[in-house]
Amino acid sequence: MLIGQKVDFSYKGTEYTGTFISSSGETITVKLGSGYNITLNSDSFKVLREYDDGNIEDNQRTATASECGNNGTCILTTGGTIGSSVDYKTGAVKPVKDISYLYNFVNNISQFKLYHENIENMLSENVDSGKWVTFARKARDAMKKGNSVIIFHGTDTMQYSASALSFMFEEQTKPIIFTGSQRSSDRPSSDAFLNIEGSIHFASMEMGEVGISMHTDTADDSVSLYRGTRARKMHTSSRNAFISIGEHAMARYSNGTISEETYMKKPSENIVLKDKLDDSVGLIYFYPGMKEEDFYNLAYNKKAVIIMGTGLGHVSSGVLNIIKKLEKETSFFMTSQCIYGNVNMNVYSTGRDLLQAGVIPLDNMLAETALVKAMYILGNYPDSLDKLMRANLRGEIEDILK
Amino acid sequence: MKIGLEIHFQLKGNKLFCSCSTEGTESGSSFRRKLTPVMGEMGKVDNAVEYENIRNREFLYHVSTNSCLVEKDEEPPHPVNIEALNTAIAISEALNCKILDYASFMRKIVIDGSNTSGFQRTGIIGMDGYIETSKGPVRISTITLEEDACRKISEKHGRAEYSLDRLGIPLIEISTEPDIADPDHALETAKAIGHFVMSMNNFRREVDSIRQDVNFSMGFGRVEIKGVSKLSFIKDTLDYEIKRQKALNEISGKFSGRSPELGKFIDISDIFTNTGSSMIKKAIASGKSVMCARLPGCNHLMKYGNYRLGRELADVAKNIGIGGLMHSDEFPAYGLMDDELNKIYQSAGKMDNDAVIVVIADKPSFQILRPLLIERMDKIMKLDLAETRAATPSGETRYLRPLAGKERMYPETDIPLIQITEDHIENIKDMVPKSIDEIKSELVEKYKLSYVEAESLINTNMLSTFLSIVKDFNYPSTVSRILLQIIPEFEKKRDKKLTPDEKADILGVALSQGNSYSRNDTVISILGIAKRKHWDRSTLEMAISLYMLDNIPLSELETRQELIPLTEEEIRKVITELVSSADISEKNIIVLFRKKTVRAFDPKVVIKIFRELKPSN
Ligand SMILES: [Zn+2]
């Protein structure tokens, strides 16, 4: 039987007609005339007749290759909930083929020229530094043609990708806006449509940074733009999962209007992309009772290690000893598990010992941002690692005194 | 005639896909959302304007104390409420359905805002069953387990407000095939299904907990009647619909199926500058216009005998927010004077045989209304009566909307398949509700009730009350007598039904378990005291009488003289006194004894002592 094929079958002595959907060996799923799918044990399901209607849908269609034109807004799709559509028969999720449908479903965007290029189709947890380079190059190509850039991205690792592009673009001529959705776009309640609406408007700003455009609140009232290097996903499922840690959102969009809320860099005349990343960096979450050898194994052979320490930036004395041993080959940087606030290693003796061992405090930089930043610096300015990690390059350090 | 039923009933306890309670109140906060009908979900709506309207509607959701992120559509559904699933399996078993090997849930797209997600989660549990009725079996097509929608609070100016309190309550839908022969049969079938529903322990038993849709056709297209609120209204509603369709059939016959041509709307607002009709005065003052139009050949069809063409047109107007559609069969009315009527008729060009409709509305509305009225007349004349109608609280039906297209459904991928094994079904066998016949014979055999008593308990919906009391108070015949005779008799005497609190005072907490009101376990009841004090039946009945007829509060009953039985010593004393007077025999001793005391006594002991003490002559 083929997917979508009409069949007569019997189940527990009664005959039915339905559409074959799928089988898993042990089970068979059929759609009844009422629209309901039912799943039955294969051995209780008996096919009586298969209809040959020659009209079975081809489910293997993939996204068509297209390229961005000039002086518009280029939407790059990479997969994730927002860039997917559902096969309404099987429930299977597939990448969108054509985003012209957005004009029908998103409000207030008829004045924008939208282009679409599908560059990846992946779950966001499978994104790595190689993909960031790809995303960045595609964004550069789009900007070269005078386009703003919107990247549809899975929300789980969006903050890493946004940070990566923030650092790799030393200068950019247009905004690069990441957006995603917490409810898939097959649902009438999806947050995707408003997030996209917001991202398209944000992309039209006179601004030269990388941001994340997501719901401000649970309501469909407004969308906020968060700085790529300060944004963090703080809830597994809610629409307002993203916030900027320790600073206001950069801007807010509601009903066709943008209000700017905090400093944003102006666009540059030129595009400067440093597209080398060295991923020999570790991120270690310290916990009470952490085995010295475990820390050692995670840190060994890395050029840089970002530690998420407790409180103001602490680890156990055992871990401190390992740091002292590895300190010649590896640079250690301290961030905090608290997420909010600065690390300060002068308050307690453990902190002072860590400083003495060469561990560099990263103030209130987010650990995930620090990880990506270290890859960028190692890839492009390996000799200035310690100095540049402490510098505020893309707003990744929020100076509360500024 | 073809009739089918869809019966929905709610379960109480927890919601279907989260652990929120089914009961709650408003919490004070709210949030605003929109819904975007995506790719083809609209089914047949290709009208751009209608589409825009849907897309621009706003929904305001009131958060309730019984809601969490699931109801807010901010979190995927939790695993299915297993008790609700078991209830659906049990009721499927009772209705002879085939239980599916797996429960799998679908998303049924709903874009009126009543579901925060934009869809309702629903899954078939049982298929292809039947229920026995006096006119043969009625087939059950499916039994589904689904989540209830939000409760609508209000709708105005394109914004609907809903409460989350009802969203997610487990709902079981039982659908029959159109095997029902007539309105009486429909009522019988609904009652028979209702019996199974109400015998489920976790049936919610609130005002709105059971909702019935009726599918009906008598050859003029299928009519779906939504929301018949009470079982007893099923028959009234169907009778009304039959009468309506018969009358429309006659009207169509008069015109041989050709629609009379609705005249142009003519603005007659000027006629009413000095009108005595306060309604029209007010409407004109608020900027509305009064217009009339001629309906040729429709005199005495608008509202005359069984004919109600006026109402058919008024329903269409009401659906687009126009409340005022009047017609010539009603006149004179609304405070209109003869000369005003003459002017109206003259303006419309009414001939003797014509009807005239008069509409009060904003000017632009007339352009929308006119094609709808023409379409309505056309449908009626062609006897194409298929549509969705709403049941009214008075047992009538009214036009709601065209029949919905096929529902758009796709799999709910957030909920894994749940296997329903033979063992699983076996394990919940005790939950399967028994048929009325089985219950009757159980009542007769196990509780030694008469058939008449058994039948009355079932027919008066007191079975579950009876069973829960008997579990605690082990005198079935006494309980049955109290429920079926004593309480109704006293209710009649005092001309007032028991309130739920009074019921709990008499019958105790056992009853409250089957009902919505709950009484603390420490609260005493008359049955509770009777059990503790070993009252006999007459003392117990006396207590109920004091409570219901003499308004003696529950707290004072225990110390009432009437309810403290006389000791043998005290009985002996009274009889000794009695014997000294004349004319005492075994025949009248009890009557005379009762006159001597207000307190309870055991008649058998009185007779025994009398025999000892009576003068031996
Ligand atoms: Zn909940």
PDB file of C-alpha atoms and ligand atoms in Angstrom, chain B residues 18 20 67-68 71, ligand 1:
ATOM      1  CA  CYS B  18      -2.857  18.386  32.217  1.00  0.00           C
ATOM      2  CA  CYS B  20      -5.538  21.039  36.401  1.00  0.00           C
ATOM      3  CA  SER B  67      -5.467  26.534  34.165  1.00  0.00           C
ATOM      4  CA  CYS B  68      -1.766  26.171  33.475  1.00  0.00           C
ATOM      5  CA  GLU B  71      -4.509  25.772  28.565  1.00  0.00           C
TER       6      GLU B  71
HETATM    7 ZN    ZN C   1      -3.750  22.848  32.978  1.00  0.00          ZN
END
